[in-house]
PDB file of C-alpha atoms in Angstrom:
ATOM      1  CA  UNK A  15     -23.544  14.677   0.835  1.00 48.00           C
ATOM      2  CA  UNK A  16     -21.346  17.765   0.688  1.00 54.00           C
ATOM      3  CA  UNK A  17     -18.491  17.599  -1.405  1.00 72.00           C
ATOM      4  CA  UNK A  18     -15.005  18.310  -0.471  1.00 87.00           C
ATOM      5  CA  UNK A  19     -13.763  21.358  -3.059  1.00 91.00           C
ATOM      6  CA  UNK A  20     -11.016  22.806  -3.628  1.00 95.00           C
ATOM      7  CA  UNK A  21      -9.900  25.769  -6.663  1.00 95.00           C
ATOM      8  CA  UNK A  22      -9.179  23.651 -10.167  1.00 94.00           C
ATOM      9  CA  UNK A  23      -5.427  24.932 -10.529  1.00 96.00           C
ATOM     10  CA  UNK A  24      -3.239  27.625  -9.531  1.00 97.00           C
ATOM     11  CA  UNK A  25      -0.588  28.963 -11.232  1.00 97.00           C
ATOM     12  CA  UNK A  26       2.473  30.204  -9.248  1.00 97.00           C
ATOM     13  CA  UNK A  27       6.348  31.421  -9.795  1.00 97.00           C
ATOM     14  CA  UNK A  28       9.266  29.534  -8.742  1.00 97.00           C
ATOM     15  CA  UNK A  29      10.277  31.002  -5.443  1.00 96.00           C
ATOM     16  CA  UNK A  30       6.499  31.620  -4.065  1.00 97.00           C
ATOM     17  CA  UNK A  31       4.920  31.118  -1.388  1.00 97.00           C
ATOM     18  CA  UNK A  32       1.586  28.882  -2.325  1.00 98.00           C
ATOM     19  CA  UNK A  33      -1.334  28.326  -0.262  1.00 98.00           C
ATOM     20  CA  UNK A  34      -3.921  25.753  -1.664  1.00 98.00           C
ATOM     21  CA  UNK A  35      -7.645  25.740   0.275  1.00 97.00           C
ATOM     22  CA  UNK A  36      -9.836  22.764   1.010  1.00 95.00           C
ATOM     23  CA  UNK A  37     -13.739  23.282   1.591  1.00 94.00           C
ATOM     24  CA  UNK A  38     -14.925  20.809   3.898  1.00 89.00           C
ATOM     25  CA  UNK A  39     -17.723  22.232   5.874  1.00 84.00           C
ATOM     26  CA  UNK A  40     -19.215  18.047   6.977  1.00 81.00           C
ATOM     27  CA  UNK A  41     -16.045  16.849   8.121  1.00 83.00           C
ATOM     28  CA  UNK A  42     -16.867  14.095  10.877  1.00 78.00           C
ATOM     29  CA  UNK A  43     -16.012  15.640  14.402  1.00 76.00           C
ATOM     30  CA  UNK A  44     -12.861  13.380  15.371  1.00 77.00           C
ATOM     31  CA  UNK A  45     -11.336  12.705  11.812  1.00 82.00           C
ATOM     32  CA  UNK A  46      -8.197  14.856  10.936  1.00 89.00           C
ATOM     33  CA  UNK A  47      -7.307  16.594   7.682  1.00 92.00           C
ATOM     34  CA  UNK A  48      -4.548  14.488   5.477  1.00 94.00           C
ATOM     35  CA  UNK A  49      -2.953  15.973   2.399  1.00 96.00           C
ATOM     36  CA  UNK A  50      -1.413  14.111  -0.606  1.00 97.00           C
ATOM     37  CA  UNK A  51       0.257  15.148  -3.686  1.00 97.00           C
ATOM     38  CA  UNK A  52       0.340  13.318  -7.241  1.00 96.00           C
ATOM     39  CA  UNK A  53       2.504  13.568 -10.358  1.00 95.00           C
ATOM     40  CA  UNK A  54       1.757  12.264 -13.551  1.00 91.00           C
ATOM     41  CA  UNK A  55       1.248   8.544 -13.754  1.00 89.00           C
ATOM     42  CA  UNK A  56       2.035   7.607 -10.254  1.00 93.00           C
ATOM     43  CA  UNK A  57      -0.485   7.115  -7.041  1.00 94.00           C
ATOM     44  CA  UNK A  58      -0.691  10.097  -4.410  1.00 95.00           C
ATOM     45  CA  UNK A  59       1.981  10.617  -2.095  1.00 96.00           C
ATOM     46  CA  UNK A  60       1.276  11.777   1.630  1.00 95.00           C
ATOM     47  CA  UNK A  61       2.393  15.479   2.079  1.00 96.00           C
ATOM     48  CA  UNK A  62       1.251  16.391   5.799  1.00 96.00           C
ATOM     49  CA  UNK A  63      -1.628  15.727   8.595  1.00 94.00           C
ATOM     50  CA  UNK A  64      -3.373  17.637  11.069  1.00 92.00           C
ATOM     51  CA  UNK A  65      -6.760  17.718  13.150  1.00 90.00           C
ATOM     52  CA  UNK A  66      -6.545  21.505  14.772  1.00 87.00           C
ATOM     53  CA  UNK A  67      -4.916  24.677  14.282  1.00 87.00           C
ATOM     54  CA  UNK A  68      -1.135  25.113  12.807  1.00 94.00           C
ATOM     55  CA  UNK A  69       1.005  22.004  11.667  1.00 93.00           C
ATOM     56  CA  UNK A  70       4.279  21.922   9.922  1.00 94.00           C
ATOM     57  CA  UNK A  71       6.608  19.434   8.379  1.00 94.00           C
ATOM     58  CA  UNK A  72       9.802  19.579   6.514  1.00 93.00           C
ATOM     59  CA  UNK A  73       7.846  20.445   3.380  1.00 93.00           C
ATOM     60  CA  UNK A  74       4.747  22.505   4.367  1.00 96.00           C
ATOM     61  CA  UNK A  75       2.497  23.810   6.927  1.00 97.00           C
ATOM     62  CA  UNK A  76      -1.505  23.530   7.134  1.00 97.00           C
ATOM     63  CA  UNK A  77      -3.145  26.028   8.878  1.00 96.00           C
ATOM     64  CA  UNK A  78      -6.788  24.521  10.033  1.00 95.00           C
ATOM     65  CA  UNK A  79      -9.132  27.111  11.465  1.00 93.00           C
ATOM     66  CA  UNK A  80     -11.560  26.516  14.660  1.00 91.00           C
ATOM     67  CA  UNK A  81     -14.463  25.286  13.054  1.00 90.00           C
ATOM     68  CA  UNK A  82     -12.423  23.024  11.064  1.00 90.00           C
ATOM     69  CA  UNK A  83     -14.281  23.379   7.743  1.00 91.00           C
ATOM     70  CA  UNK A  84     -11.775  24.364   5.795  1.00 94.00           C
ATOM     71  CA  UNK A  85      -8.152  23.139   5.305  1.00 95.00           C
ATOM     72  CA  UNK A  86      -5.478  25.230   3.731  1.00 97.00           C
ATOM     73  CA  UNK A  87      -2.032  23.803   2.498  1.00 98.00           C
ATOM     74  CA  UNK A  88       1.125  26.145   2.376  1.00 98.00           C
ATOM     75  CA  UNK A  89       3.570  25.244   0.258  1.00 97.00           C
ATOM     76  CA  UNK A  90       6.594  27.717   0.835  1.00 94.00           C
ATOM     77  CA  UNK A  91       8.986  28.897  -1.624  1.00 93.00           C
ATOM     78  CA  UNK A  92       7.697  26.200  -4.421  1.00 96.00           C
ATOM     79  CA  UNK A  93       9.944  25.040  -7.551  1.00 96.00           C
ATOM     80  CA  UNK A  94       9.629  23.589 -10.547  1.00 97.00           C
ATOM     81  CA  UNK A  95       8.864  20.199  -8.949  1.00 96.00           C
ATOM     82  CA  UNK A  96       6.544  21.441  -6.877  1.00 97.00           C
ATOM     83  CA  UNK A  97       3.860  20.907 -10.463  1.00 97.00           C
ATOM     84  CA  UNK A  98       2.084  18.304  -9.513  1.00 97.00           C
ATOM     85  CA  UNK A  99      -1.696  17.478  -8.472  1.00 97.00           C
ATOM     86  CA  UNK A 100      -2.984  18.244  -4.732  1.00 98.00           C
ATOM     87  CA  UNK A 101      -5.741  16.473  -2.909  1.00 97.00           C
ATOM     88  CA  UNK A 102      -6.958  16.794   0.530  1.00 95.00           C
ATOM     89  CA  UNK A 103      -8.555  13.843   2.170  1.00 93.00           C
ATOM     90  CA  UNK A 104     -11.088  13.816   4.698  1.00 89.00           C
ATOM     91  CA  UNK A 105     -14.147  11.699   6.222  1.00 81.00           C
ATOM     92  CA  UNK A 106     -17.178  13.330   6.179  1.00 77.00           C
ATOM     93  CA  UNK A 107     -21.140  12.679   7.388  1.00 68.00           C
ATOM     94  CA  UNK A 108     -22.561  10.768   9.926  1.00 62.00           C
ATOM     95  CA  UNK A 109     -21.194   7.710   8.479  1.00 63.00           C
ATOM     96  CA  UNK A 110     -17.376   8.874   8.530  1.00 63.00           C
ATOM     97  CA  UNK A 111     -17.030   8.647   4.671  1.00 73.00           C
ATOM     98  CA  UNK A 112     -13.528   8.923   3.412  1.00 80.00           C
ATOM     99  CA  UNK A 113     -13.817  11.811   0.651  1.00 85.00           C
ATOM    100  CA  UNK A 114     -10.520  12.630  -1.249  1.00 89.00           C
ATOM    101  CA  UNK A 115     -11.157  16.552  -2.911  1.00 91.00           C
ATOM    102  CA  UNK A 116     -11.700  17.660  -6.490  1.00 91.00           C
ATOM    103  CA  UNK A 117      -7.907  17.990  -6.475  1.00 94.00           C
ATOM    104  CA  UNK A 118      -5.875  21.289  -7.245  1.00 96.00           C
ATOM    105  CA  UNK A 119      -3.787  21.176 -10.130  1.00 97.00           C
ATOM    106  CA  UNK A 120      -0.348  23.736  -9.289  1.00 98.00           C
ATOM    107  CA  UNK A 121       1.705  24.800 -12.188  1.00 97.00           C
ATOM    108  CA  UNK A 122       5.370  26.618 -11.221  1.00 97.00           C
ATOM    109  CA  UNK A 123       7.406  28.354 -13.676  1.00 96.00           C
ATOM    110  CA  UNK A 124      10.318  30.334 -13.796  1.00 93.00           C
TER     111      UNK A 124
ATOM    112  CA  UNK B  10      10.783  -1.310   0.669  1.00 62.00           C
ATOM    113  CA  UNK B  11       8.208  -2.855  -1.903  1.00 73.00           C
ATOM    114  CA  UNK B  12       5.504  -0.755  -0.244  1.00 93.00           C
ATOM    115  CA  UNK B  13       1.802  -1.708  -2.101  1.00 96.00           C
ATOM    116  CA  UNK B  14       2.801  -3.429  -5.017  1.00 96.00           C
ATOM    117  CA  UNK B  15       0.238  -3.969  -8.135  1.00 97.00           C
ATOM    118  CA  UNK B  16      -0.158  -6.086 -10.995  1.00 96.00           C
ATOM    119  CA  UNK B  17      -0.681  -5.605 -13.508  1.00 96.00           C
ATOM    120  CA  UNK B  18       1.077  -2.119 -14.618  1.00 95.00           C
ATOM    121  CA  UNK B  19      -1.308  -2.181 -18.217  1.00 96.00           C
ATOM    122  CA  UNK B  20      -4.415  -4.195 -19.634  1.00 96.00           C
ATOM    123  CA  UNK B  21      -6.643  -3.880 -22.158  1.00 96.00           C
ATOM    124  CA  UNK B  22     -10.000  -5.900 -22.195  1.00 96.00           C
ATOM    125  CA  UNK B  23     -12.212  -6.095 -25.098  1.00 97.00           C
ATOM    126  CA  UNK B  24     -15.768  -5.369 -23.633  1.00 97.00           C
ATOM    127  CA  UNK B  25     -17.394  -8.241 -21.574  1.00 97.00           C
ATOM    128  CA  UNK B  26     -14.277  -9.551 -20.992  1.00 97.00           C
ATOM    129  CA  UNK B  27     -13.201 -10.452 -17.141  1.00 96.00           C
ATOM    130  CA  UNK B  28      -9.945  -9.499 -15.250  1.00 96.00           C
ATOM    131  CA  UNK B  29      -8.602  -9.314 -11.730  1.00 97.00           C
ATOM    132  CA  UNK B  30      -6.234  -6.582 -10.889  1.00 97.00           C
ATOM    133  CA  UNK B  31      -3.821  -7.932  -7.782  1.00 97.00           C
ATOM    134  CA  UNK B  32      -2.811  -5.790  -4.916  1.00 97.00           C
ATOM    135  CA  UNK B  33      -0.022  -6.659  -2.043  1.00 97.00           C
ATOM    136  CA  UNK B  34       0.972  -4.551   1.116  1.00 96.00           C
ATOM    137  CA  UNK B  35       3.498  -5.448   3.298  1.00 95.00           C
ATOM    138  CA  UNK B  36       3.502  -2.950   6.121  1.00 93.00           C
ATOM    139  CA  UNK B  37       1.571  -4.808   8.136  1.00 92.00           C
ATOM    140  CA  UNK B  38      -1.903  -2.561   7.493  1.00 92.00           C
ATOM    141  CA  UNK B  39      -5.148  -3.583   8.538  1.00 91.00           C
ATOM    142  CA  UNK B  40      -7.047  -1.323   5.600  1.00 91.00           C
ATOM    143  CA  UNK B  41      -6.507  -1.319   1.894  1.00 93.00           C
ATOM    144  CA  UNK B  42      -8.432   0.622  -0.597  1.00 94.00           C
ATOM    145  CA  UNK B  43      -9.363   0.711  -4.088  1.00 96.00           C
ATOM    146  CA  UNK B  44      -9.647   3.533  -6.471  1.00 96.00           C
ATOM    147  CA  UNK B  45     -10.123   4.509  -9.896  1.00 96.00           C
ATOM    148  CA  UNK B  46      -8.724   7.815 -11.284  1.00 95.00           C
ATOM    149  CA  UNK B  47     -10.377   8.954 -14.756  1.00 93.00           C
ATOM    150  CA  UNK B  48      -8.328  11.228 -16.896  1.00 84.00           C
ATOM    151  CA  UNK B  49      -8.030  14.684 -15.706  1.00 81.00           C
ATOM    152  CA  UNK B  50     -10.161  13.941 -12.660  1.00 85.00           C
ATOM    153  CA  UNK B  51      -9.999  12.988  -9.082  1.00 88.00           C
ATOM    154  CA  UNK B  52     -10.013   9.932  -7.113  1.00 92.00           C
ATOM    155  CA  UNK B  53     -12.881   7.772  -6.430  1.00 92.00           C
ATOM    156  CA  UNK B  54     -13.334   5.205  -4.123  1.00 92.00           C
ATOM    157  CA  UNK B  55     -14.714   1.677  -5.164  1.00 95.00           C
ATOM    158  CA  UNK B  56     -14.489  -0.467  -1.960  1.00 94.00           C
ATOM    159  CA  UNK B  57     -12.871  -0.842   0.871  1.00 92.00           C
ATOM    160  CA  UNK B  58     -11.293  -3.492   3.322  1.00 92.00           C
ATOM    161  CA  UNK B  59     -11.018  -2.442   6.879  1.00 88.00           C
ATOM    162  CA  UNK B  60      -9.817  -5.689   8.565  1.00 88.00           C
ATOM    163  CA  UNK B  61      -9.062  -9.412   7.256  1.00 88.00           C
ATOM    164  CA  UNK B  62     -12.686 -11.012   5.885  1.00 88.00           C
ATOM    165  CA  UNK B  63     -14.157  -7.881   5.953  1.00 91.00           C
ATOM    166  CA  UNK B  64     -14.736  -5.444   2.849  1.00 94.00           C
ATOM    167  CA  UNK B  65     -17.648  -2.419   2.322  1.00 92.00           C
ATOM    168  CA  UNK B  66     -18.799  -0.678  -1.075  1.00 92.00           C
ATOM    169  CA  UNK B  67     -17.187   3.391  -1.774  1.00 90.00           C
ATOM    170  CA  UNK B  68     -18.756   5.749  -3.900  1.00 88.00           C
ATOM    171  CA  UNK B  69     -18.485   3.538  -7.257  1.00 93.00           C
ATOM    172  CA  UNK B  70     -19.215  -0.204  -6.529  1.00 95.00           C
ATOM    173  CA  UNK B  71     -20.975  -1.272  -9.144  1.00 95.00           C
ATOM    174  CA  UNK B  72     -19.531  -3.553 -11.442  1.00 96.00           C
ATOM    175  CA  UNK B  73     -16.406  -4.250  -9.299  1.00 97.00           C
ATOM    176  CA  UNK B  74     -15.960  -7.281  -6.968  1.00 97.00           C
ATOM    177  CA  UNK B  75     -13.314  -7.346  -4.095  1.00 97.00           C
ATOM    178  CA  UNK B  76     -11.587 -10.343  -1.795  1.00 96.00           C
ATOM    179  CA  UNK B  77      -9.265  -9.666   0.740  1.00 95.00           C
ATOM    180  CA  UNK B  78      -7.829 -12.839   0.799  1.00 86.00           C
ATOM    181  CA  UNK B  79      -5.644 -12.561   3.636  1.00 94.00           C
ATOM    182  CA  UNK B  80      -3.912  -9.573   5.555  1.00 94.00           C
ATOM    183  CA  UNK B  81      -1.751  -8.369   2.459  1.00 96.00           C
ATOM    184  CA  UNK B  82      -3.848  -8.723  -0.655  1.00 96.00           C
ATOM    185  CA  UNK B  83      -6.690  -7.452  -1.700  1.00 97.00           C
ATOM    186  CA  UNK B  84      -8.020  -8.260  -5.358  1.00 97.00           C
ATOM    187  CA  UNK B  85     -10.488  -6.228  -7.404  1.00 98.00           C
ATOM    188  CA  UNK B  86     -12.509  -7.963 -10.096  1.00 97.00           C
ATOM    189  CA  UNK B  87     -14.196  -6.783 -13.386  1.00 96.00           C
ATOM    190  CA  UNK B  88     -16.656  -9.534 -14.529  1.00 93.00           C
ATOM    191  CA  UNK B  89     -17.758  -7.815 -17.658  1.00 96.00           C
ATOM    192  CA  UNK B  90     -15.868  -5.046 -18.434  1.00 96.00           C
ATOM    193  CA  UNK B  91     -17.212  -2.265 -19.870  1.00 97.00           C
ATOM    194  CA  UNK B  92     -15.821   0.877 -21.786  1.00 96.00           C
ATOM    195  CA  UNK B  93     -17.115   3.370 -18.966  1.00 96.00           C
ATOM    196  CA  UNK B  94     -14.443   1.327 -16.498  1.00 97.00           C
ATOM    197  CA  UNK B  95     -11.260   2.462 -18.483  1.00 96.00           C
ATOM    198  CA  UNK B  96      -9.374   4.096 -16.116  1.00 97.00           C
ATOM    199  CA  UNK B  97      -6.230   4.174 -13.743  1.00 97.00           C
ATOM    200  CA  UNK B  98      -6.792   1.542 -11.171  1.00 98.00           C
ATOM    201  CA  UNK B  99      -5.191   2.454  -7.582  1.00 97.00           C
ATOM    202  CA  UNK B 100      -4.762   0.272  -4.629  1.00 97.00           C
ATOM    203  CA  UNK B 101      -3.380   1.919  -1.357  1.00 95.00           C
ATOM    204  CA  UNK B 102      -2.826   1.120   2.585  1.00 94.00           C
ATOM    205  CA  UNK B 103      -3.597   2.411   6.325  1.00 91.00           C
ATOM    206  CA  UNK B 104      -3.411   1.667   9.609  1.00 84.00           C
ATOM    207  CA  UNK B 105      -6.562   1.702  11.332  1.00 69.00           C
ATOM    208  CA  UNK B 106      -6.037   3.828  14.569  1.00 65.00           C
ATOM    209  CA  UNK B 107      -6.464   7.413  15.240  1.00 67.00           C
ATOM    210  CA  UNK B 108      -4.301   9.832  12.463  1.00 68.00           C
ATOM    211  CA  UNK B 109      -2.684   6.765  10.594  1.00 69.00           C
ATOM    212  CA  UNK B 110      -5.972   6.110   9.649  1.00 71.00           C
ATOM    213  CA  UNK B 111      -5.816   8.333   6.780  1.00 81.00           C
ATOM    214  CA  UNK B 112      -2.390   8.208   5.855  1.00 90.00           C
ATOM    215  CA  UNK B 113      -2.934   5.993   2.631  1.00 92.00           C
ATOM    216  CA  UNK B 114       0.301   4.258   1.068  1.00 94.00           C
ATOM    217  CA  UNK B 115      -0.373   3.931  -2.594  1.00 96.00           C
ATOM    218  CA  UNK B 116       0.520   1.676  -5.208  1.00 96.00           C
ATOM    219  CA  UNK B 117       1.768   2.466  -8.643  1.00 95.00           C
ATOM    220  CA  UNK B 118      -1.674   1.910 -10.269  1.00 96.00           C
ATOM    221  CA  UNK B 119      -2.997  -0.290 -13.334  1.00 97.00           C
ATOM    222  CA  UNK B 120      -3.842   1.771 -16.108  1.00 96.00           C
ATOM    223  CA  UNK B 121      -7.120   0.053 -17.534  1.00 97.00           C
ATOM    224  CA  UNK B 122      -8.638   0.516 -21.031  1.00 96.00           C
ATOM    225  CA  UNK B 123     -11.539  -1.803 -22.124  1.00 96.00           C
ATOM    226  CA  UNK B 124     -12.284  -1.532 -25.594  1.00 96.00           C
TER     227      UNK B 124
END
């Protein structure tokens, strides 16, 4: 069973645009591509959803491509509490397994 | 606004040692979910409850028991603990149709260590 990567951590200035990349190349055909974030000691918090092409919320966009086995989260102008823990969550296989990713770990500073 | 609410917030076992770690939603969601989270490392699922009566094994079942005992809770179970299952414990939410599906509400955790 594939697994669904994505880089370790990224380091970024406050201000910065920030673009995070999931690898999901046996995503099941209907299932759509849900982001979460996570700071220290509490459970992952849903950022932003999307099944097809461009998708943007108050906080960020994610930009799927055509073959839809990749995901890539864009975080604009980050802060300092923008440090936190991403995962992207999809179902993959034949048997439509929910897969969370290895998780990106995003530091800001000043 | 409770959300998924679970108890307890710490435990420690000594090995062998049984517990049940409690888990409550009340936003009306078909699915709940449980995970553990090992230190520095990404979330794995244990097993799953897609409906009332009705649960299936994730990617790490063994050694766990579940019950959903009715629409809101869903317990997980350690009947011999062992050091390898010290970890943070989450329990989290869906609905079941189309893109709420995977838009999991999660709980606070339990943060497990079995001696």
């Amino acid at each position: 069973l594939a697994k669904t990567t994505q880089p370790i951590s990224m380091d970024s200035y406050e201000g910065q645009e920030v673009n995070i990349t999931c690898s999901h190349n046996n995503i099941a055909t209907n299932d759509y591509i849900t982001w979460y974030q996570q700071f220290p000691s509490q459970g992952p918090r849903f950022i932003i959803q999307g099944y097809k092409t461009k998708v943007t919320n108050e906080v960020a966009s994610l930009f799927i491509p055509a073959d839809r086995k990749s995901s890539t989260l864009s975080l604009p102008r980050v802060s300092l509490s923008d440090t936190a823990v991403y995962y992207c969550l999809v179902e993959v296989g034949t048997a439509s397994k929910l897969t969370f990713g290895t998780g990106t770990r995003l530091q800001v500073t000043l | 606004n409770a959300g998924v609410t679970q108890t307890p917030k710490f435990q420690v076992l000594k090995t062998g040692q049984s517990m049940t770690l409690q888990c409550a939603q009340d936003m009306n969601h078909n699915s709940m979910y449980w995970y553990r989270q090992d230190p520095g490392m990404g979330l794995r699922l244990i097993y799953y409850s897609a409906s009332e009566g009705t649960t299936d094994k994730g990617e790490v079942p063994n050694g766990y028991n579940v019950s959903r005992l009715n629409k809101r809770e869903f317990s997980l179970r350690l009947e011999s603990a062992a050091p390898s299952q010290t970890s943070v414990y989450f329990c989290a939410s869906s609905g079941e149709q189309g893109a709420a599906k995977n838009i999991q509400y999660f709980g606070a955790g339990t943060r497990l260590s079995v001696l």
